[in-house]
mmCIF file of C-alpha atoms in Angstrom:
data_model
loop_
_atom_site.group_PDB
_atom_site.id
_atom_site.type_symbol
_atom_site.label_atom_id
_atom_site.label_comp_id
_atom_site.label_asym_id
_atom_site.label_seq_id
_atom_site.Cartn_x
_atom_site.Cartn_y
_atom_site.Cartn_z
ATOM 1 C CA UNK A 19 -57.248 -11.129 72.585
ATOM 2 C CA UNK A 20 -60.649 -10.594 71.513
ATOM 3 C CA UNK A 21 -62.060 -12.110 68.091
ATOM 4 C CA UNK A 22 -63.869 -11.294 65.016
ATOM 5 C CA UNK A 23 -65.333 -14.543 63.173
ATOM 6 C CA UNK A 24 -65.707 -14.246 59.524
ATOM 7 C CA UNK A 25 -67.407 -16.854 57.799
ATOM 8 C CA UNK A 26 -66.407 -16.998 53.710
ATOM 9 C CA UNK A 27 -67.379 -19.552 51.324
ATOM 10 C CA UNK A 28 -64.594 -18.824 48.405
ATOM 11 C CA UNK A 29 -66.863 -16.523 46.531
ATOM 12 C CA UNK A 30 -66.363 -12.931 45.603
ATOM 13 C CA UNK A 31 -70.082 -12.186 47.351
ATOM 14 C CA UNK A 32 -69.081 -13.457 50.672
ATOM 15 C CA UNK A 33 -65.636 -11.778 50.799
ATOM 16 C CA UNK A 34 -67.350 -8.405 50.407
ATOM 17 C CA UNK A 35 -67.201 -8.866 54.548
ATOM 18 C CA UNK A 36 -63.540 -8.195 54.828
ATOM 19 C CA UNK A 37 -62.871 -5.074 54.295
ATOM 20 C CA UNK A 38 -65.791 -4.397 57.495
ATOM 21 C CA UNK A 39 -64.107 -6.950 59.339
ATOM 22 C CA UNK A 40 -60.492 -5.656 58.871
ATOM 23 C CA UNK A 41 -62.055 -2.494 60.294
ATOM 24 C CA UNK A 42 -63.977 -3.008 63.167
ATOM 25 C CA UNK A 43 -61.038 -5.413 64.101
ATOM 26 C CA UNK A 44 -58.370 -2.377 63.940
ATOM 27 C CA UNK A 45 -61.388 -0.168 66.162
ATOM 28 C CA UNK A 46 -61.747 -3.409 68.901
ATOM 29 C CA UNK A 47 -57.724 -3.941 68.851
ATOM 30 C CA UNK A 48 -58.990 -7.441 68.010
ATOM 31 C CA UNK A 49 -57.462 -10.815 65.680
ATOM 32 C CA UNK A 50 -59.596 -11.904 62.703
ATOM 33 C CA UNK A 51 -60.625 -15.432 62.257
ATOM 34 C CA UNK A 52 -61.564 -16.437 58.994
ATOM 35 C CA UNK A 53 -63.376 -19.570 58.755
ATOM 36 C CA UNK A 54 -64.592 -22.077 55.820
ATOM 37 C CA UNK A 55 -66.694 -24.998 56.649
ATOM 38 C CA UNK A 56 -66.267 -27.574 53.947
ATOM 39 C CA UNK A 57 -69.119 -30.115 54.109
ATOM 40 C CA UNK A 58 -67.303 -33.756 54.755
ATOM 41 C CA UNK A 59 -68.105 -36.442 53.159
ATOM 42 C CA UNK A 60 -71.257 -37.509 55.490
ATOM 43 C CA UNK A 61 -72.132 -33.620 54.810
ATOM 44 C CA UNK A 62 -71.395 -32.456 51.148
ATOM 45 C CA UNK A 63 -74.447 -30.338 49.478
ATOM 46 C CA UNK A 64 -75.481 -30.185 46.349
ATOM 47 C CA UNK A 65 -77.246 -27.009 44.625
ATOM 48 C CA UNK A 66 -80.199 -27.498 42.543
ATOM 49 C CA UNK A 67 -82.288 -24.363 42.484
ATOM 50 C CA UNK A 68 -83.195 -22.983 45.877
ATOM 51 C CA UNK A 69 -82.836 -26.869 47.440
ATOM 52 C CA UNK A 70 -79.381 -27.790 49.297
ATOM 53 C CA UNK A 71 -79.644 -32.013 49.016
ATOM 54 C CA UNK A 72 -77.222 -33.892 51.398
ATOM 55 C CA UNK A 73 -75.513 -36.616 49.650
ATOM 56 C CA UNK A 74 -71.595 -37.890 50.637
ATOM 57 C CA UNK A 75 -68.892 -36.619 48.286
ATOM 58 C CA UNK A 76 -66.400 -38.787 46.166
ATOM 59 C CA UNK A 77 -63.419 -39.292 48.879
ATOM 60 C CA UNK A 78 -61.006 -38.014 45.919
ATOM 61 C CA UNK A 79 -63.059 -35.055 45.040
ATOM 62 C CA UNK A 80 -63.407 -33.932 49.263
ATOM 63 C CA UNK A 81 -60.269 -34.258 49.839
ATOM 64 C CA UNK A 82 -59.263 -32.029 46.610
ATOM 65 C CA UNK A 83 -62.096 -29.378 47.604
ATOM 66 C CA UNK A 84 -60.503 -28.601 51.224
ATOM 67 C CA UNK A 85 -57.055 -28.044 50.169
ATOM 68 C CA UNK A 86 -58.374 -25.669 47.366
ATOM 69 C CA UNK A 87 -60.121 -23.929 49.876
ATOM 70 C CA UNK A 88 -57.496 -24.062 52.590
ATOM 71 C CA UNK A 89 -55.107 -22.995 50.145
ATOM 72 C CA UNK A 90 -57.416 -19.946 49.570
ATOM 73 C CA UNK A 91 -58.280 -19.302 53.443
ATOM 74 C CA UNK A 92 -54.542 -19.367 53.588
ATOM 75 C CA UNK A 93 -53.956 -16.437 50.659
ATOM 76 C CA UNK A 94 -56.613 -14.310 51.793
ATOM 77 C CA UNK A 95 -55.207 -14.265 55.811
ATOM 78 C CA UNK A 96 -52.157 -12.988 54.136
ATOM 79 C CA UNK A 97 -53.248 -10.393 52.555
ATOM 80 C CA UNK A 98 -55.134 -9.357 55.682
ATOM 81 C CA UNK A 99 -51.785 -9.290 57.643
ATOM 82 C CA UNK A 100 -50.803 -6.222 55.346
ATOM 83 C CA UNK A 101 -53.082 -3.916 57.355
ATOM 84 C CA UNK A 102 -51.769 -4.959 60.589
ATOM 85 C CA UNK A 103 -54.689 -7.105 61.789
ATOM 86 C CA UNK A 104 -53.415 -10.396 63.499
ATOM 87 C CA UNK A 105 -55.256 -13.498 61.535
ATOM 88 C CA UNK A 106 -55.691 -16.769 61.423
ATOM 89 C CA UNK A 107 -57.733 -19.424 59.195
ATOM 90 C CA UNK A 108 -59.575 -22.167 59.639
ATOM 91 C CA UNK A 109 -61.127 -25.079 57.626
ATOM 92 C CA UNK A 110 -64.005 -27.047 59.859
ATOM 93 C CA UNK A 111 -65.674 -30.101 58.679
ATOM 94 C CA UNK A 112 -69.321 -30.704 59.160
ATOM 95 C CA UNK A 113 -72.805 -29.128 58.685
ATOM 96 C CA UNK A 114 -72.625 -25.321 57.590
ATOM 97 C CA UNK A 115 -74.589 -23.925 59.693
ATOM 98 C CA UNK A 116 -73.920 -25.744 63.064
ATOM 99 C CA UNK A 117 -70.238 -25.787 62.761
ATOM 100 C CA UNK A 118 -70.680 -21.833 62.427
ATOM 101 C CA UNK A 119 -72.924 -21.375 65.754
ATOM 102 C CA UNK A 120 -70.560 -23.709 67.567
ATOM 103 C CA UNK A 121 -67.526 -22.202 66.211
ATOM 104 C CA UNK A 122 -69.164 -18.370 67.109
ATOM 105 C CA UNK A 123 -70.248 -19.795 71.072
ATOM 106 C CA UNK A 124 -66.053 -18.860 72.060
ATOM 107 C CA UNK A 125 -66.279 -16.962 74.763
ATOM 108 C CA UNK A 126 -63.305 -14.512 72.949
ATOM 109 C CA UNK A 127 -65.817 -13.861 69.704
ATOM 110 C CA UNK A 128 -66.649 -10.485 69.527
ATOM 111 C CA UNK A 129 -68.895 -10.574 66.416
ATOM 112 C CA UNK A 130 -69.526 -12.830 63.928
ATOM 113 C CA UNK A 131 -69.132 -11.013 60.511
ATOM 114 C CA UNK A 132 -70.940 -12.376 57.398
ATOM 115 C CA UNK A 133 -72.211 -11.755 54.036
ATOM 116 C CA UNK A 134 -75.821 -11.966 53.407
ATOM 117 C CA UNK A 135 -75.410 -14.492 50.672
ATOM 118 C CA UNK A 136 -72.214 -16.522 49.231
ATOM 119 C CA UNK A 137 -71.916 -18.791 46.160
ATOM 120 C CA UNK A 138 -75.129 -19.355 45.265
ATOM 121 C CA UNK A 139 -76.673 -16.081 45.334
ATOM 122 C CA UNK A 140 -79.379 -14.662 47.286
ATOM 123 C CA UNK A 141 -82.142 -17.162 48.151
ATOM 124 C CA UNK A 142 -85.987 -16.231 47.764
ATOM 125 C CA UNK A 143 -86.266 -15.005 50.690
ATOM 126 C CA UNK A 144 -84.247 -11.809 52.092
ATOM 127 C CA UNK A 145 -81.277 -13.955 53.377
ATOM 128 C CA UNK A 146 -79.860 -16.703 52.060
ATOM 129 C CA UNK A 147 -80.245 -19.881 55.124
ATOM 130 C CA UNK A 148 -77.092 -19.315 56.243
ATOM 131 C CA UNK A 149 -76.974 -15.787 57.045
ATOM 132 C CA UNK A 150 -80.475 -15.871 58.602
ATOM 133 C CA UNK A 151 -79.810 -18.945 61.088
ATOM 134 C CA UNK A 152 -76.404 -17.153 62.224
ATOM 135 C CA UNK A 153 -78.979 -13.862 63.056
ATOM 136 C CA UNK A 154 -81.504 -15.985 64.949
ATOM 137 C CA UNK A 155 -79.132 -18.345 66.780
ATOM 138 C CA UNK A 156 -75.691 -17.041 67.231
ATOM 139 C CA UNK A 157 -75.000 -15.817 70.813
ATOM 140 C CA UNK A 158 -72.676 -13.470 69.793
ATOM 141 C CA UNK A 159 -73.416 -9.895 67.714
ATOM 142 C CA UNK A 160 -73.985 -10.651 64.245
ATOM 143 C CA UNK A 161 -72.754 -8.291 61.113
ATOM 144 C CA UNK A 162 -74.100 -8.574 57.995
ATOM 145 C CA UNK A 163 -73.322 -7.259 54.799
ATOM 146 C CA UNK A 164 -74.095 -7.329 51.336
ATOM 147 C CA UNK A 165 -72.456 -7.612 48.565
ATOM 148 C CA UNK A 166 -72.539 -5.153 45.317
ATOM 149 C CA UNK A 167 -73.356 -6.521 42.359
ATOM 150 C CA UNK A 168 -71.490 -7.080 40.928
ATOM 151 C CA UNK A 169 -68.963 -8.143 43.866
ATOM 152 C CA UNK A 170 -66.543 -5.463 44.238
ATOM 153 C CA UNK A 171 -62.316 -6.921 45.155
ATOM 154 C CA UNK A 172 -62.219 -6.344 48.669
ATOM 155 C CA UNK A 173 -58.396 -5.379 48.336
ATOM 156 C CA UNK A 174 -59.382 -2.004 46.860
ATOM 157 C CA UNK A 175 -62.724 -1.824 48.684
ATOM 158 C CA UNK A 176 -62.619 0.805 52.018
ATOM 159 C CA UNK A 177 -65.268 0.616 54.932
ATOM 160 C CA UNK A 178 -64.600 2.821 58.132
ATOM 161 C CA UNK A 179 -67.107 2.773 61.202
ATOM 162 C CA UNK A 180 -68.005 6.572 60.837
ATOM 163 C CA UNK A 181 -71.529 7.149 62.666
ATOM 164 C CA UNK A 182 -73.903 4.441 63.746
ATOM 165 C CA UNK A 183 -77.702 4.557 63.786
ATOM 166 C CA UNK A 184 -80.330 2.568 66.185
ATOM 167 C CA UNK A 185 -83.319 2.013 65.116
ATOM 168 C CA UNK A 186 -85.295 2.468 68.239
ATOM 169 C CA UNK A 187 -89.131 1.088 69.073
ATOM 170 C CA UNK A 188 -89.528 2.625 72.614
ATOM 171 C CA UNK A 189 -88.861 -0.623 74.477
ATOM 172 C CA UNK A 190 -85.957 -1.619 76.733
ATOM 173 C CA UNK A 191 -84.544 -4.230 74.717
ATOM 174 C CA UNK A 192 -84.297 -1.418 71.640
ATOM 175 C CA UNK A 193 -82.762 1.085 74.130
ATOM 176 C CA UNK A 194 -80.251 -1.461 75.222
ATOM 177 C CA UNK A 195 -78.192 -1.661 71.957
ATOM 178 C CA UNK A 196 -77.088 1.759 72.487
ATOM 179 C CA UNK A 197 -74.895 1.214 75.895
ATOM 180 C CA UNK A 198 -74.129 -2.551 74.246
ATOM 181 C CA UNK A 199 -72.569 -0.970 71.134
ATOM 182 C CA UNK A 200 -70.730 1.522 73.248
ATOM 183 C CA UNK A 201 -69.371 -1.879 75.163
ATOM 184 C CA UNK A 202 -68.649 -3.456 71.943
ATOM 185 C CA UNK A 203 -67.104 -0.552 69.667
ATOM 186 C CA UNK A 204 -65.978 2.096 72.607
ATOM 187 C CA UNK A 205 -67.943 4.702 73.670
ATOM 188 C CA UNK A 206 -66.629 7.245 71.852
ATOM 189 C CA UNK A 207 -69.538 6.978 69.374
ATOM 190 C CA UNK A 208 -70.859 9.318 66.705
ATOM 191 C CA UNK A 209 -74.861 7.852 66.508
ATOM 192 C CA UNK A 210 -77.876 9.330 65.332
ATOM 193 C CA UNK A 211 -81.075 7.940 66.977
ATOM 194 C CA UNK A 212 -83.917 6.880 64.958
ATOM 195 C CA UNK A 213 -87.576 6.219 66.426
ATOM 196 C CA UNK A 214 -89.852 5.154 63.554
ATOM 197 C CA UNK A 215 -93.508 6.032 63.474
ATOM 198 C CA UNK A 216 -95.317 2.672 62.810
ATOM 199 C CA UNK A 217 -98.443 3.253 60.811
ATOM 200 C CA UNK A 218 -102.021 2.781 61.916
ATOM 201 C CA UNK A 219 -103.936 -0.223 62.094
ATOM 202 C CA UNK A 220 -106.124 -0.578 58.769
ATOM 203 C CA UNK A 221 -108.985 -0.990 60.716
ATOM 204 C CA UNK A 222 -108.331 2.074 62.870
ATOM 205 C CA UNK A 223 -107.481 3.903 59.591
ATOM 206 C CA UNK A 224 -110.817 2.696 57.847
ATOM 207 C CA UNK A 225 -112.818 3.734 60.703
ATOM 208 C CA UNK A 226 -111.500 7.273 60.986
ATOM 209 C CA UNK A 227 -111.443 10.095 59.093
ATOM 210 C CA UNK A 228 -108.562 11.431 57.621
ATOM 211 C CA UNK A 229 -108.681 14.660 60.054
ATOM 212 C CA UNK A 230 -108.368 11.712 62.609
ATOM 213 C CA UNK A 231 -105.812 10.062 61.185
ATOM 214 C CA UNK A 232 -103.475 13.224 60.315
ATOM 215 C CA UNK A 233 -104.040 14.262 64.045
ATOM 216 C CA UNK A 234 -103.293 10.749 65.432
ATOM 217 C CA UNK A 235 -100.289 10.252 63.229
ATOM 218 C CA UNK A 236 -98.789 13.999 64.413
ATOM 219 C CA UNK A 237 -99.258 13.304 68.176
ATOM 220 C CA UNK A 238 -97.209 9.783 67.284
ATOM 221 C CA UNK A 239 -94.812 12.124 65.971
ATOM 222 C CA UNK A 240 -94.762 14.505 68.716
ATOM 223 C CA UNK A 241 -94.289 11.535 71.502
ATOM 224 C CA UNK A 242 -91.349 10.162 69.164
ATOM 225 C CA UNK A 243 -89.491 13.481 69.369
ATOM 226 C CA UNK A 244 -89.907 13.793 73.033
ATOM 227 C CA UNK A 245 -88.503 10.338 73.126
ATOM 228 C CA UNK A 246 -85.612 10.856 71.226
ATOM 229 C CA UNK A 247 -85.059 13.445 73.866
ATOM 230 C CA UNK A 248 -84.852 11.705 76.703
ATOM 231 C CA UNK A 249 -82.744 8.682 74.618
ATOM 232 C CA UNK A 250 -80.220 11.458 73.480
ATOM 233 C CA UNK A 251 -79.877 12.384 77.058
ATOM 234 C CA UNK A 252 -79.608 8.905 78.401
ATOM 235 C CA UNK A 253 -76.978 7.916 74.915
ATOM 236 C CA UNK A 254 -74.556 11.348 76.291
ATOM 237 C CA UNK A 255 -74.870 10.092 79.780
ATOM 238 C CA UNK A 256 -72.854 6.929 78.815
ATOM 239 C CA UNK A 257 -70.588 8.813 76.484
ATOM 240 C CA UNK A 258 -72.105 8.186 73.107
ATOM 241 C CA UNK A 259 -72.529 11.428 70.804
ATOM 242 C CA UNK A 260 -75.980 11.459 69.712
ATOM 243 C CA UNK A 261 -78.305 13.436 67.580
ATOM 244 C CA UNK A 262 -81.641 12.284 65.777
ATOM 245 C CA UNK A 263 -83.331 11.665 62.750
ATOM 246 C CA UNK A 264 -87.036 12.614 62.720
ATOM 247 C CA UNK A 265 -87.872 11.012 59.824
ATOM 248 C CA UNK A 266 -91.493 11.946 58.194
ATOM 249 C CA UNK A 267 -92.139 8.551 56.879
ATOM 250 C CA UNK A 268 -94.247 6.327 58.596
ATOM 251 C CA UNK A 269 -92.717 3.018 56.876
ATOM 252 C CA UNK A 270 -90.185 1.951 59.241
ATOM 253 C CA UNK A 271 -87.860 0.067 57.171
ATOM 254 C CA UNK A 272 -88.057 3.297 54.804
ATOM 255 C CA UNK A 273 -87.324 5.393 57.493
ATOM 256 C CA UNK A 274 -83.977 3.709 58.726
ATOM 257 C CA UNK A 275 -82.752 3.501 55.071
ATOM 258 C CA UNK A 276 -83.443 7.151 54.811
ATOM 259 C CA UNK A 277 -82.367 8.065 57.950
ATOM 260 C CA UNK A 278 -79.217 6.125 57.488
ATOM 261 C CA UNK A 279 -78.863 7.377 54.022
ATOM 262 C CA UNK A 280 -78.997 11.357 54.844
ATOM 263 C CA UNK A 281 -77.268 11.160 57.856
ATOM 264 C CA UNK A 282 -73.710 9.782 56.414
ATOM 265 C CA UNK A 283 -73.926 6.584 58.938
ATOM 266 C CA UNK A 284 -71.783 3.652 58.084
ATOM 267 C CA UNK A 285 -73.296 1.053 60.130
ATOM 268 C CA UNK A 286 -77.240 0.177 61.072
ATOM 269 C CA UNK A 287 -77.741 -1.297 64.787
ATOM 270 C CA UNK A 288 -81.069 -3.555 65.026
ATOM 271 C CA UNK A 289 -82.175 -5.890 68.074
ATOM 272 C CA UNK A 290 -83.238 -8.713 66.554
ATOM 273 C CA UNK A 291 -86.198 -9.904 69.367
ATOM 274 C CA UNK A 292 -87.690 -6.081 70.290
ATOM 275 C CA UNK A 293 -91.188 -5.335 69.898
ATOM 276 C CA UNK A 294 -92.594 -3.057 67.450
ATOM 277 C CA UNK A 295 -89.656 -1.873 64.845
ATOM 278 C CA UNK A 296 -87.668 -5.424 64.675
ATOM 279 C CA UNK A 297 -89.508 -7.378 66.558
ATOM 280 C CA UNK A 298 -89.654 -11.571 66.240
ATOM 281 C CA UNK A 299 -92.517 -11.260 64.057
ATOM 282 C CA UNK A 300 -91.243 -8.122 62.223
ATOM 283 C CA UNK A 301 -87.690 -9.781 61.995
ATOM 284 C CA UNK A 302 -89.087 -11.224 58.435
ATOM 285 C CA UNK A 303 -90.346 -7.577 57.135
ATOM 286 C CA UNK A 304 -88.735 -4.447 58.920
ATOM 287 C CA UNK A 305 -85.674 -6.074 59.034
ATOM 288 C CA UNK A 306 -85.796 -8.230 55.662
ATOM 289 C CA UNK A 307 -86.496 -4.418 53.725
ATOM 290 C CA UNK A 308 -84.047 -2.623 55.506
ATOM 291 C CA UNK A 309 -81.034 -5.313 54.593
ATOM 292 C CA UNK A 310 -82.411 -5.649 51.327
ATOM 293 C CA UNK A 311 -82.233 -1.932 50.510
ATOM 294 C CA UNK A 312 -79.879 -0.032 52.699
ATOM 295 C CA UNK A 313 -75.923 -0.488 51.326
ATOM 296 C CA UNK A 314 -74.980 -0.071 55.115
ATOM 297 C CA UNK A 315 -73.940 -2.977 57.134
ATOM 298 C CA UNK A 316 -76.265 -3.557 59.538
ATOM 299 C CA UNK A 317 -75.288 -5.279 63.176
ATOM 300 C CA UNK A 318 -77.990 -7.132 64.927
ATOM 301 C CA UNK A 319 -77.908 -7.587 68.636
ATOM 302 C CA UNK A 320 -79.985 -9.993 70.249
ATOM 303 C CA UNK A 321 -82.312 -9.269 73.710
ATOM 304 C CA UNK A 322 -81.625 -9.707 76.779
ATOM 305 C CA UNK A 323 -84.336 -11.737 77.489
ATOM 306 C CA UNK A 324 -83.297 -13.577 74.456
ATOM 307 C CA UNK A 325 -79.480 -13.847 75.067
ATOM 308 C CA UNK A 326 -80.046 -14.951 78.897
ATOM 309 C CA UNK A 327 -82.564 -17.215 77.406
ATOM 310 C CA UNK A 328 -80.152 -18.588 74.857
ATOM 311 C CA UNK A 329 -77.314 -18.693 77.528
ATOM 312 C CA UNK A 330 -79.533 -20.916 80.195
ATOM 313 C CA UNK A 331 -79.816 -23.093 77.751
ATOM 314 C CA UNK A 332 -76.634 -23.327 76.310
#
């Protein structure tokens, strides 16, 4: 049976996760794993600001922490049971972050479903560490979601997968996610395509006039509609029920929120290494606004040429 991997920490923030988990794991007929990595006693962390500090815990006070948290992992896989979802928990030992990516490289993990930020709040930047390696370096899928403030009990809280947008840039690798999400969640999806106008270059728009720019910014506008003609054509062709948004707004990260926003979606679908709308340079901007602003999980999906890079190497 296929797995979802959901990493919690004991905190209210990162439990905001489960009820998306519970979810997509009734949609993919699939068993939830939760999983807590408690730092041993070579890795325990200490919190001091925005600076995790290694340093070994008392032997006592370790071996206290993990049956606590056990204890908990062991509750909260109960309560999951109630809905019907097979699940299991696990306590790891070791480095956070690495015991996550090595515990997500089973060939039966679907997705790996996280919070954006756990017990110590949301870094500085639009992530906190954890959340942000998992996105760059997980070979699997990666959900993310964040938390209300303030956290919301995930018993009472409901999340169904309703309508899915892609944020498309023109490239393959963008295109891709749309047959890759139809593998991963069925094909029988309700999506709405999205192809964001990226704004001129300053240069360009210092140069011109602003006849120039107006006209240059419509015939962007024009191609992206003709696009999202041919994508819709290409998304029925596989199954997938598609319309589009053709958003006004040239911010891209403004547009998807919007887009997402007006068009009743419940989930955002980003590839994490495309050019142009969420590309590896834009995966700190596009993609930092849009998770810090939309209240929509949003599922990133790596390349191809990233994933078969990441899976020669494994």
């Amino acid at each position: 049976m296929a797995r979802l991997l959901v990493a919690l920490d004991g905190s209210a923030s990162a439990e905001c996760a489960l009820p998306v988990a519970r979810a997509l794991a009734q949609r993919l007929h699939a068993s939830l794993t939760l999983l807590h990595v408690h730092p041993s006693t070579a890795h325990g962390s200490i919190m001091t600001g925005t600076n995790t500090h290694e340093r070994a815990l008392p032997e006592a006070l370790d071996a206290t922490l993990r049956r606590a948290r056990t204890a908990y992992l062991s509750e909260t896989a109960g309560a999951l049971r109630g809905h019907d979802v097979p699940v299991e928990a696990t306590v790891e030992c070791g480095p956070v972050i690495e015991t996550i990516l090595t515990t997500a490289q089973s060939p039966d993990v679907r997705l790996l479903v996280m919070a954006t930020h756990g017990e110590h709040g949301p870094s500085s930047a639009w992530l906190g560490s954890v959340a942000d390696a998992c996105v760059r370096h997980a070979c699997c899928p990666v959900v993310l979601v964040r938390p209300d403030a303030p956290p919301s009990d995930w018993r009472t809280s409901t999340w169904q997968l309703a309508r899915v947008l892609f944020a498309l840039d023109g490239s393959a690798d963008s295109e891709a996610i749309v047959p890759t999400c139809a593998s991963l969640l069925g094909p029988d999806l309700d999506a709405v395509l999205l192809h964001a106008v990226a704004p001129l270059h300053p240069l360009i728009q210092a140069m011109a006039t602003t006849a120039d720019v107006a006209r240059d910014l419509n015939a962007e506008r024009e191609r992206a509609v003709r696009y999202l003609e041919q994508a819709m054509l290409r998304a029925a062709a596989i199954g997938v029920r598609a319309s589009s948004c053709d958003h006004p707004d040239i911010d891209p990260a403004r547009a998807i929120v919007h887009c997402a926003t007006g068009h009743g979606v419940s989930l955002i679908a980003m590839v994490t290494h495309a050019r142009g709308v969420v590309g590896r340079v834009m995966l700190g901007s596009v993609a930092d606004k849009v998770v810090r602003t939309a209240t929509h999980p949003v599922l990133f999906i790596r390349s191809r040429a990233d994933a078969a890079a990441a899976g020669a190497s494994a």
